[in-house]
Amino acid sequence: MKLLIKKLRSCAKVPSRATEGSAGLDLYAAIDEKIELGAGESAVIPTGIAISLPSNEYTALVFPRSGLSVKHGISMLNCVGVIDSDYRGEISVGLINQFKKSYAIEPGERIAQLIVMPVVLPEINVASELDETDRGTGGFGSTGR
Protein backbone atom coordinates (compact mmCIF):
# COMPACT_ATOMS: atom_id res chain seq x y z
CA MET A 1 0.00 0.00 0.00
CA LYS A 2 1.24 3.49 -0.83
CA LEU A 3 0.30 6.61 1.09
CA LEU A 4 0.72 9.76 -0.97
CA ILE A 5 1.71 12.84 1.04
CA LYS A 6 1.68 16.42 -0.22
CA LYS A 7 3.55 19.15 1.66
CA LEU A 8 1.36 22.27 1.82
CA ARG A 9 3.72 24.50 3.81
CA SER A 10 7.45 25.03 3.47
CA CYS A 11 7.95 24.21 7.17
CA ALA A 12 6.00 20.94 6.93
CA LYS A 13 7.76 17.70 7.81
CA VAL A 14 6.90 14.39 6.20
CA PRO A 15 5.36 12.03 8.81
CA SER A 16 7.79 9.42 10.03
CA ARG A 17 8.02 6.45 12.38
CA ALA A 18 10.17 7.01 15.48
CA THR A 19 11.30 3.37 15.53
CA GLU A 20 11.02 0.36 13.26
CA GLY A 21 8.33 -1.05 15.55
CA SER A 22 6.22 2.12 15.72
CA ALA A 23 2.64 1.61 14.52
CA GLY A 24 2.06 5.31 13.98
CA LEU A 25 3.68 7.96 11.84
CA ASP A 26 4.53 11.05 13.86
CA LEU A 27 2.78 14.24 12.77
CA TYR A 28 4.65 17.52 13.26
CA ALA A 29 3.51 21.06 14.04
CA ALA A 30 3.86 23.15 10.88
CA ILE A 31 4.03 26.50 12.65
CA ASP A 32 6.48 29.39 12.39
CA GLU A 33 6.54 30.26 16.07
CA LYS A 34 5.61 28.50 19.29
CA ILE A 35 2.01 28.38 20.46
CA GLU A 36 1.51 28.64 24.22
CA LEU A 37 -1.31 26.54 25.65
CA GLY A 38 -2.32 27.65 29.12
CA ALA A 39 -4.21 25.43 31.52
CA GLY A 40 -7.43 24.27 29.87
CA GLU A 41 -6.65 26.07 26.62
CA SER A 42 -6.90 24.53 23.19
CA ALA A 43 -5.65 25.26 19.69
CA VAL A 44 -5.85 23.76 16.24
CA ILE A 45 -2.33 23.04 15.03
CA PRO A 46 -1.64 22.58 11.30
CA THR A 47 0.63 19.78 10.12
CA GLY A 48 1.26 21.27 6.69
CA ILE A 49 0.44 18.03 4.90
CA ALA A 50 -2.41 16.45 2.98
CA ILE A 51 -2.69 12.77 2.15
CA SER A 52 -4.24 10.52 -0.46
CA LEU A 53 -5.31 7.06 0.66
CA PRO A 54 -5.42 4.42 -2.08
CA SER A 55 -9.17 3.68 -1.81
CA ASN A 56 -12.27 3.89 0.39
CA GLU A 57 -11.14 0.62 1.95
CA TYR A 58 -8.70 2.63 4.11
CA THR A 59 -8.89 5.40 6.65
CA ALA A 60 -6.21 7.37 8.44
CA LEU A 61 -6.70 7.84 12.17
CA VAL A 62 -4.99 10.57 14.19
CA PHE A 63 -4.21 9.61 17.78
CA PRO A 64 -2.59 11.53 20.66
CA ARG A 65 1.06 10.91 21.45
CA SER A 66 1.16 9.11 24.79
CA GLY A 67 4.30 10.86 26.07
CA LEU A 68 2.87 14.30 25.32
CA SER A 69 -0.38 13.36 27.05
CA VAL A 70 1.01 11.64 30.15
CA LYS A 71 4.02 13.89 30.78
CA HIS A 72 2.57 17.27 29.75
CA GLY A 73 -1.23 16.89 29.69
CA ILE A 74 -1.44 17.69 25.97
CA SER A 75 -4.02 15.56 24.23
CA MET A 76 -6.48 15.79 21.38
CA LEU A 77 -9.80 17.59 21.67
CA ASN A 78 -11.68 14.88 19.79
CA CYS A 79 -9.68 11.90 21.13
CA VAL A 80 -9.27 10.36 17.66
CA GLY A 81 -9.38 12.15 14.33
CA VAL A 82 -10.82 10.28 11.36
CA ILE A 83 -9.50 11.15 7.92
CA ASP A 84 -11.78 9.85 5.20
CA SER A 85 -10.32 8.40 2.01
CA ASP A 86 -11.69 11.25 -0.12
CA TYR A 87 -10.38 14.13 2.05
CA ARG A 88 -7.55 16.07 0.42
CA GLY A 89 -7.26 19.06 2.74
CA GLU A 90 -4.61 19.86 5.30
CA ILE A 91 -4.49 17.62 8.34
CA SER A 92 -4.78 19.72 11.49
CA VAL A 93 -4.78 18.51 15.08
CA GLY A 94 -6.96 19.99 17.81
CA LEU A 95 -4.91 19.94 21.02
CA ILE A 96 -5.94 20.73 24.59
CA ASN A 97 -3.84 21.30 27.69
CA GLN A 98 -5.40 19.26 30.50
CA PHE A 99 -2.80 20.22 33.11
CA LYS A 100 -2.56 23.38 35.23
CA LYS A 101 0.88 24.26 33.85
CA SER A 102 1.33 26.03 30.49
CA TYR A 103 2.94 24.16 27.63
CA ALA A 104 4.47 25.59 24.46
CA ILE A 105 4.00 23.76 21.17
CA GLU A 106 7.26 24.33 19.30
CA PRO A 107 7.66 24.54 15.51
CA GLY A 108 8.38 21.07 14.15
CA GLU A 109 7.36 19.32 17.39
CA ARG A 110 5.72 15.90 17.18
CA ILE A 111 2.09 16.55 18.15
CA ALA A 112 0.15 13.40 17.20
CA GLN A 113 0.44 10.14 15.33
CA LEU A 114 -1.19 8.90 12.16
CA ILE A 115 -2.20 5.28 11.68
CA VAL A 116 -3.61 3.94 8.41
CA MET A 117 -6.13 1.14 8.86
CA PRO A 118 -8.49 -0.91 6.72
CA VAL A 119 -12.18 -0.05 6.80
CA VAL A 120 -14.93 -2.65 6.73
CA LEU A 121 -17.76 -1.37 4.54
CA PRO A 122 -20.82 -3.28 5.76
CA GLU A 123 -24.00 -3.90 3.84
CA ILE A 124 -26.74 -2.23 5.92
CA ASN A 125 -29.88 -4.26 6.62
CA VAL A 126 -32.75 -2.89 8.72
CA ALA A 127 -34.08 -5.53 11.14
CA SER A 128 -37.20 -5.60 13.25
CA GLU A 129 -35.46 -7.76 15.86
CA LEU A 130 -31.85 -8.37 16.95
CA ASP A 131 -30.39 -11.57 18.38
CA GLU A 132 -30.46 -11.99 22.16
CA THR A 133 -27.29 -11.89 24.30
CA ASP A 134 -26.55 -12.33 28.02
CA ARG A 135 -25.82 -8.61 28.29
CA GLY A 136 -28.92 -7.53 26.40
CA THR A 137 -29.52 -3.78 26.60
CA GLY A 138 -27.25 -3.20 29.62
CA GLY A 139 -25.24 -0.07 28.88
CA PHE A 140 -22.75 2.11 30.72
CA GLY A 141 -21.22 0.22 33.63
CA SER A 142 -23.59 -2.71 33.33
CA THR A 143 -20.75 -5.26 33.38
CA GLY A 144 -19.06 -3.81 36.48
CA ARG A 145 -17.13 -0.72 37.46
XYZ file of N, CA and C in Angstrom:
435
model
N 0.835 -1.171 0.000
C 0.000 0.000 0.000
C 0.879 1.233 0.000
N 0.500 2.231 -0.786
C 1.236 3.487 -0.826
C 0.364 4.603 -0.279
N 0.958 5.434 0.549
C 0.299 6.612 1.089
C 0.962 7.816 0.437
N 0.188 8.565 -0.328
C 0.724 9.764 -0.967
C 0.604 10.938 -0.003
N 1.678 11.695 0.141
C 1.714 12.839 1.044
C 2.128 14.071 0.260
N 1.373 15.151 0.432
C 1.684 16.419 -0.223
C 2.019 17.444 0.855
N 3.176 18.083 0.730
C 3.546 19.151 1.658
C 2.849 20.435 1.206
N 2.115 21.055 2.117
C 1.360 22.265 1.816
C 2.029 23.532 2.346
N 2.990 23.369 3.219
C 3.715 24.496 3.811
C 5.207 24.192 3.739
N 5.997 25.239 3.581
C 7.445 25.025 3.467
C 8.037 24.440 4.742
N 7.430 24.720 5.894
C 7.951 24.213 7.166
C 7.432 22.821 7.507
N 6.591 22.248 6.648
C 6.002 20.935 6.927
C 7.066 19.846 6.895
N 6.895 18.880 7.785
C 7.756 17.696 7.812
C 6.931 16.489 7.383
N 7.559 15.616 6.626
C 6.897 14.390 6.204
C 6.746 13.488 7.428
N 5.550 12.927 7.659
C 5.359 12.032 8.807
C 6.356 10.884 8.771
N 6.811 10.486 9.960
C 7.792 9.416 10.032
C 7.574 8.578 11.286
N 8.071 7.352 11.239
C 8.016 6.455 12.385
C 9.246 6.692 13.251
N 9.049 6.774 14.556
C 10.168 7.006 15.481
C 11.090 5.797 15.556
N 10.511 4.606 15.492
C 11.300 3.372 15.527
C 10.728 2.406 14.505
N 11.468 1.370 14.209
C 11.019 0.356 13.257
C 9.728 -0.316 13.710
N 9.524 -0.405 15.012
C 8.333 -1.051 15.547
C 7.160 -0.122 15.790
N 7.303 1.160 15.493
C 6.218 2.122 15.716
C 5.046 1.841 14.784
N 3.845 1.803 15.337
C 2.642 1.609 14.523
C 2.251 2.899 13.823
N 2.488 4.022 14.507
C 2.057 5.308 13.977
C 3.181 6.109 13.354
N 2.780 6.977 12.436
C 3.681 7.959 11.836
C 3.525 9.251 12.620
N 4.610 9.805 13.109
C 4.526 11.053 13.865
C 4.116 12.196 12.953
N 3.201 13.019 13.448
C 2.779 14.243 12.775
C 3.431 15.420 13.489
N 3.872 16.400 12.726
C 4.649 17.517 13.260
C 3.893 18.828 13.130
N 4.127 19.727 14.072
C 3.515 21.055 14.043
C 4.166 21.893 12.948
N 3.370 22.307 11.974
C 3.862 23.149 10.881
C 3.525 24.601 11.210
N 4.249 25.122 12.191
C 4.031 26.497 12.651
C 5.353 27.247 12.616
N 5.272 28.574 12.481
C 6.480 29.393 12.390
C 7.002 29.845 13.749
N 6.109 29.890 14.720
C 6.536 30.259 16.073
C 5.733 29.451 17.083
N 6.260 29.358 18.298
C 5.613 28.499 19.294
C 4.215 29.014 19.628
N 3.374 28.073 20.030
C 2.011 28.383 20.461
C 1.894 27.947 21.912
N 1.629 28.895 22.782
C 1.514 28.641 24.216
C 0.090 28.197 24.539
N -0.017 27.037 25.187
C -1.310 26.543 25.646
C -1.340 26.629 27.163
N -2.148 27.548 27.680
C -2.316 27.653 29.119
C -3.213 26.535 29.624
N -3.360 26.451 30.917
C -4.214 25.432 31.525
C -5.611 25.493 30.929
N -6.090 24.358 30.429
C -7.432 24.270 29.873
C -7.598 24.874 28.487
N -6.545 25.439 27.931
C -6.652 26.073 26.617
C -6.469 25.052 25.503
N -7.017 25.402 24.352
C -6.903 24.529 23.188
C -6.510 25.340 21.962
N -6.020 24.639 20.960
C -5.652 25.264 19.689
C -5.683 24.202 18.610
N -5.918 24.646 17.388
C -5.853 23.756 16.237
C -4.500 23.993 15.580
N -3.701 22.940 15.515
C -2.330 23.037 15.027
C -2.239 22.402 13.634
N -1.791 23.149 12.633
C -1.638 22.579 11.296
C -0.426 21.667 11.216
N -0.519 20.657 10.362
C 0.635 19.775 10.120
C 1.322 20.112 8.804
N 0.659 20.888 7.966
C 1.256 21.274 6.689
C 1.254 20.186 5.643
N 0.497 19.124 5.882
C 0.445 18.032 4.903
C -0.994 17.663 4.575
N -1.165 17.096 3.388
C -2.408 16.450 2.980
C -2.024 15.060 2.510
N -2.988 14.142 2.553
C -2.688 12.765 2.149
C -3.718 12.275 1.134
N -3.333 11.220 0.437
C -4.242 10.518 -0.461
C -4.142 9.030 -0.144
N -5.229 8.500 0.402
C -5.313 7.062 0.662
C -5.665 6.347 -0.642
N -5.244 5.094 -0.803
C -5.422 4.418 -2.083
C -6.870 4.109 -2.470
N -7.773 3.992 -1.495
C -9.171 3.685 -1.809
C -10.028 3.913 -0.570
N -11.352 3.746 -0.753
C -12.266 3.891 0.388
C -12.215 2.689 1.317
N -11.324 1.754 1.047
C -11.139 0.616 1.949
C -10.115 0.918 3.038
N -9.658 2.194 3.097
C -8.699 2.627 4.111
C -9.152 3.934 4.739
N -8.741 4.122 5.963
C -8.890 5.404 6.645
C -7.569 5.709 7.325
N -7.355 6.972 7.624
C -6.210 7.365 8.444
C -6.771 7.896 9.748
N -6.240 7.422 10.845
C -6.697 7.841 12.170
C -5.579 8.621 12.850
N -5.951 9.738 13.468
C -4.988 10.572 14.189
C -5.219 10.339 15.679
N -4.154 9.909 16.350
C -4.212 9.611 17.783
C -3.259 10.538 18.538
N -3.528 10.759 19.841
C -2.586 11.533 20.657
C -1.257 10.791 20.806
N -0.219 11.524 21.083
C 1.064 10.914 21.449
C 1.027 10.668 22.954
N 1.298 9.454 23.372
C 1.160 9.110 24.787
C 2.114 9.906 25.677
N 3.346 10.102 25.252
C 4.297 10.857 26.067
C 3.853 12.294 26.275
N 3.348 12.920 25.227
C 2.872 14.300 25.319
C 1.674 14.384 26.262
N 0.807 13.379 26.201
C -0.384 13.361 27.053
C -0.044 13.098 28.515
N 0.729 12.055 28.772
C 1.012 11.643 30.147
C 1.965 12.611 30.845
N 3.006 13.033 30.153
C 4.019 13.891 30.777
C 3.622 15.362 30.843
N 2.844 15.832 29.844
C 2.571 17.272 29.753
C 1.090 17.628 29.713
N 0.203 16.623 29.685
C -1.235 16.888 29.692
C -1.780 17.358 28.354
N -0.997 17.234 27.289
C -1.436 17.694 25.974
C -2.036 16.526 25.218
N -3.325 16.621 24.929
C -4.016 15.556 24.228
C -4.888 16.163 23.148
N -5.640 15.321 22.468
C -6.480 15.786 21.380
C -7.886 16.117 21.864
N -8.458 17.172 21.313
C -9.804 17.590 21.671
C -10.846 16.524 21.348
N -10.690 15.858 20.212
C -11.680 14.875 19.787
C -11.221 13.434 19.993
N -10.202 13.229 20.792
C -9.676 11.898 21.131
C -9.050 11.164 19.950
N -9.794 10.991 18.870
C -9.269 10.359 17.662
C -9.819 11.125 16.465
N -8.939 11.489 15.559
C -9.377 12.147 14.331
C -9.495 11.121 13.224
N -10.588 11.201 12.469
C -10.818 10.279 11.363
C -10.628 11.038 10.055
N -9.724 10.537 9.223
C -9.495 11.145 7.917
C -10.067 10.204 6.871
N -11.110 10.658 6.212
C -11.777 9.848 5.200
C -10.919 9.742 3.949
N -11.147 8.682 3.187
C -10.320 8.400 2.010
C -10.435 9.468 0.931
N -11.514 10.232 0.917
C -11.689 11.251 -0.120
C -11.321 12.661 0.345
N -10.794 12.814 1.547
C -10.380 14.135 2.049
C -8.992 14.463 1.522
N -8.839 15.656 0.964
C -7.552 16.073 0.417
C -7.043 17.374 1.035
N -7.688 17.831 2.089
C -7.261 19.065 2.739
C -6.144 18.831 3.738
N -5.680 19.928 4.314
C -4.605 19.857 5.301
C -5.070 19.134 6.555
N -4.216 18.280 7.069
C -4.486 17.621 8.345
C -4.088 18.586 9.446
N -5.037 18.882 10.318
C -4.775 19.715 11.487
C -5.159 18.908 12.723
N -4.558 19.258 13.846
C -4.785 18.510 15.080
C -5.259 19.467 16.166
N -6.443 19.198 16.700
C -6.962 19.986 17.814
C -6.358 19.480 19.111
N -5.574 20.329 19.773
C -4.913 19.941 21.025
C -5.503 20.707 22.194
N -5.486 20.088 23.361
C -5.938 20.732 24.593
C -4.938 20.442 25.703
N -4.709 21.446 26.536
C -3.836 21.299 27.694
C -4.711 20.947 28.894
N -4.577 19.731 29.387
C -5.398 19.262 30.499
C -4.743 19.479 31.860
N -3.500 19.964 31.861
C -2.802 20.216 33.112
C -2.941 21.689 33.513
N -2.484 22.007 34.719
C -2.559 23.385 35.229
C -1.353 24.220 34.824
N -0.336 23.579 34.276
C 0.881 24.263 33.853
C 0.842 24.524 32.346
N 1.275 25.695 31.920
C 1.329 26.027 30.493
C 2.305 25.116 29.764
N 2.048 24.963 28.478
C 2.939 24.164 27.634
C 3.039 24.856 26.285
N 4.249 24.949 25.753
C 4.465 25.594 24.461
C 4.662 24.537 23.377
N 3.824 24.596 22.356
C 4.004 23.758 21.172
C 5.053 24.450 20.309
N 6.142 23.761 20.056
C 7.258 24.332 19.298
C 7.132 24.003 17.816
N 7.639 24.866 16.935
C 7.662 24.536 15.512
C 8.375 23.203 15.275
N 7.778 22.353 14.472
C 8.380 21.066 14.151
C 8.217 19.995 15.205
N 7.539 20.305 16.312
C 7.357 19.322 17.390
C 6.381 18.218 16.958
N 6.644 17.008 17.425
C 5.723 15.901 17.183
C 4.479 16.121 18.041
N 3.307 16.197 17.410
C 2.088 16.549 18.146
C 1.036 15.447 18.165
N 1.136 14.482 17.272
C 0.146 13.404 17.197
C 0.745 12.289 16.349
N -0.025 11.225 16.178
C 0.442 10.139 15.328
C -0.671 9.679 14.401
N -0.266 9.303 13.215
C -1.185 8.902 12.157
C -1.056 7.398 11.926
N -2.190 6.714 11.938
C -2.200 5.277 11.681
C -3.193 5.002 10.559
N -2.746 4.312 9.531
C -3.610 3.936 8.414
C -4.157 2.549 8.691
N -5.486 2.414 8.543
C -6.131 1.138 8.858
C -7.162 0.796 7.798
N -7.423 -0.512 7.640
C -8.487 -0.912 6.724
C -9.855 -0.565 7.309
N -10.801 -0.358 6.414
C -12.178 -0.048 6.803
C -13.072 -1.172 6.297
N -13.936 -1.671 7.151
C -14.931 -2.650 6.735
C -16.166 -1.872 6.305
N -16.600 -2.077 5.085
C -17.760 -1.372 4.539
C -18.956 -2.322 4.544
N -19.755 -2.296 5.630
C -20.822 -3.282 5.764
C -22.017 -2.983 4.850
N -22.709 -4.045 4.503
C -24.003 -3.897 3.837
C -25.011 -3.644 4.963
N -25.785 -2.592 4.864
C -26.741 -2.231 5.923
C -28.079 -2.918 5.663
N -28.569 -3.623 6.676
C -29.884 -4.258 6.618
C -30.683 -3.814 7.835
N -31.871 -3.295 7.622
C -32.746 -2.890 8.721
C -33.471 -4.134 9.216
N -33.457 -4.348 10.540
C -34.082 -5.529 11.135
C -35.141 -5.110 12.143
N -36.175 -5.885 12.249
C -37.202 -5.602 13.251
C -36.805 -6.161 14.608
N -35.933 -7.141 14.625
C -35.459 -7.765 15.859
C -33.959 -8.023 15.745
N -33.262 -8.013 16.885
C -31.848 -8.368 16.950
C -31.691 -9.623 17.788
N -30.600 -10.340 17.606
C -30.389 -11.565 18.378
C -30.205 -11.225 19.857
N -30.557 -12.164 20.713
C -30.456 -11.987 22.159
C -29.042 -12.316 22.627
N -28.578 -11.604 23.678
C -27.285 -11.887 24.304
C -27.459 -11.861 25.815
N -26.482 -12.379 26.555
C -26.547 -12.332 28.020
C -26.585 -10.888 28.505
N -25.867 -10.008 27.870
C -25.819 -8.606 28.295
C -27.117 -7.886 27.947
N -27.673 -8.184 26.818
C -28.916 -7.532 26.404
C -28.718 -6.048 26.174
N -29.568 -5.232 26.802
C -29.520 -3.779 26.604
C -28.731 -3.065 27.695
N -28.043 -3.821 28.546
C -27.253 -3.200 29.618
C -26.170 -2.304 29.039
N -26.164 -1.050 29.445
C -25.239 -0.073 28.882
C -24.127 0.289 29.840
N -23.860 1.563 29.958
C -22.746 2.115 30.716
C -22.605 1.498 32.099
N -21.509 0.793 32.322
C -21.216 0.217 33.635
C -22.000 -1.030 33.973
N -22.737 -1.563 33.023
C -23.590 -2.713 33.331
C -22.808 -3.998 33.573
N -21.526 -4.038 33.157
C -20.745 -5.260 33.378
C -19.792 -5.107 34.552
N -19.926 -4.051 35.314
C -19.064 -3.814 36.483
C -18.615 -2.370 36.524
N -17.616 -2.090 37.342
C -17.128 -0.719 37.462
C -16.588 -0.279 36.176
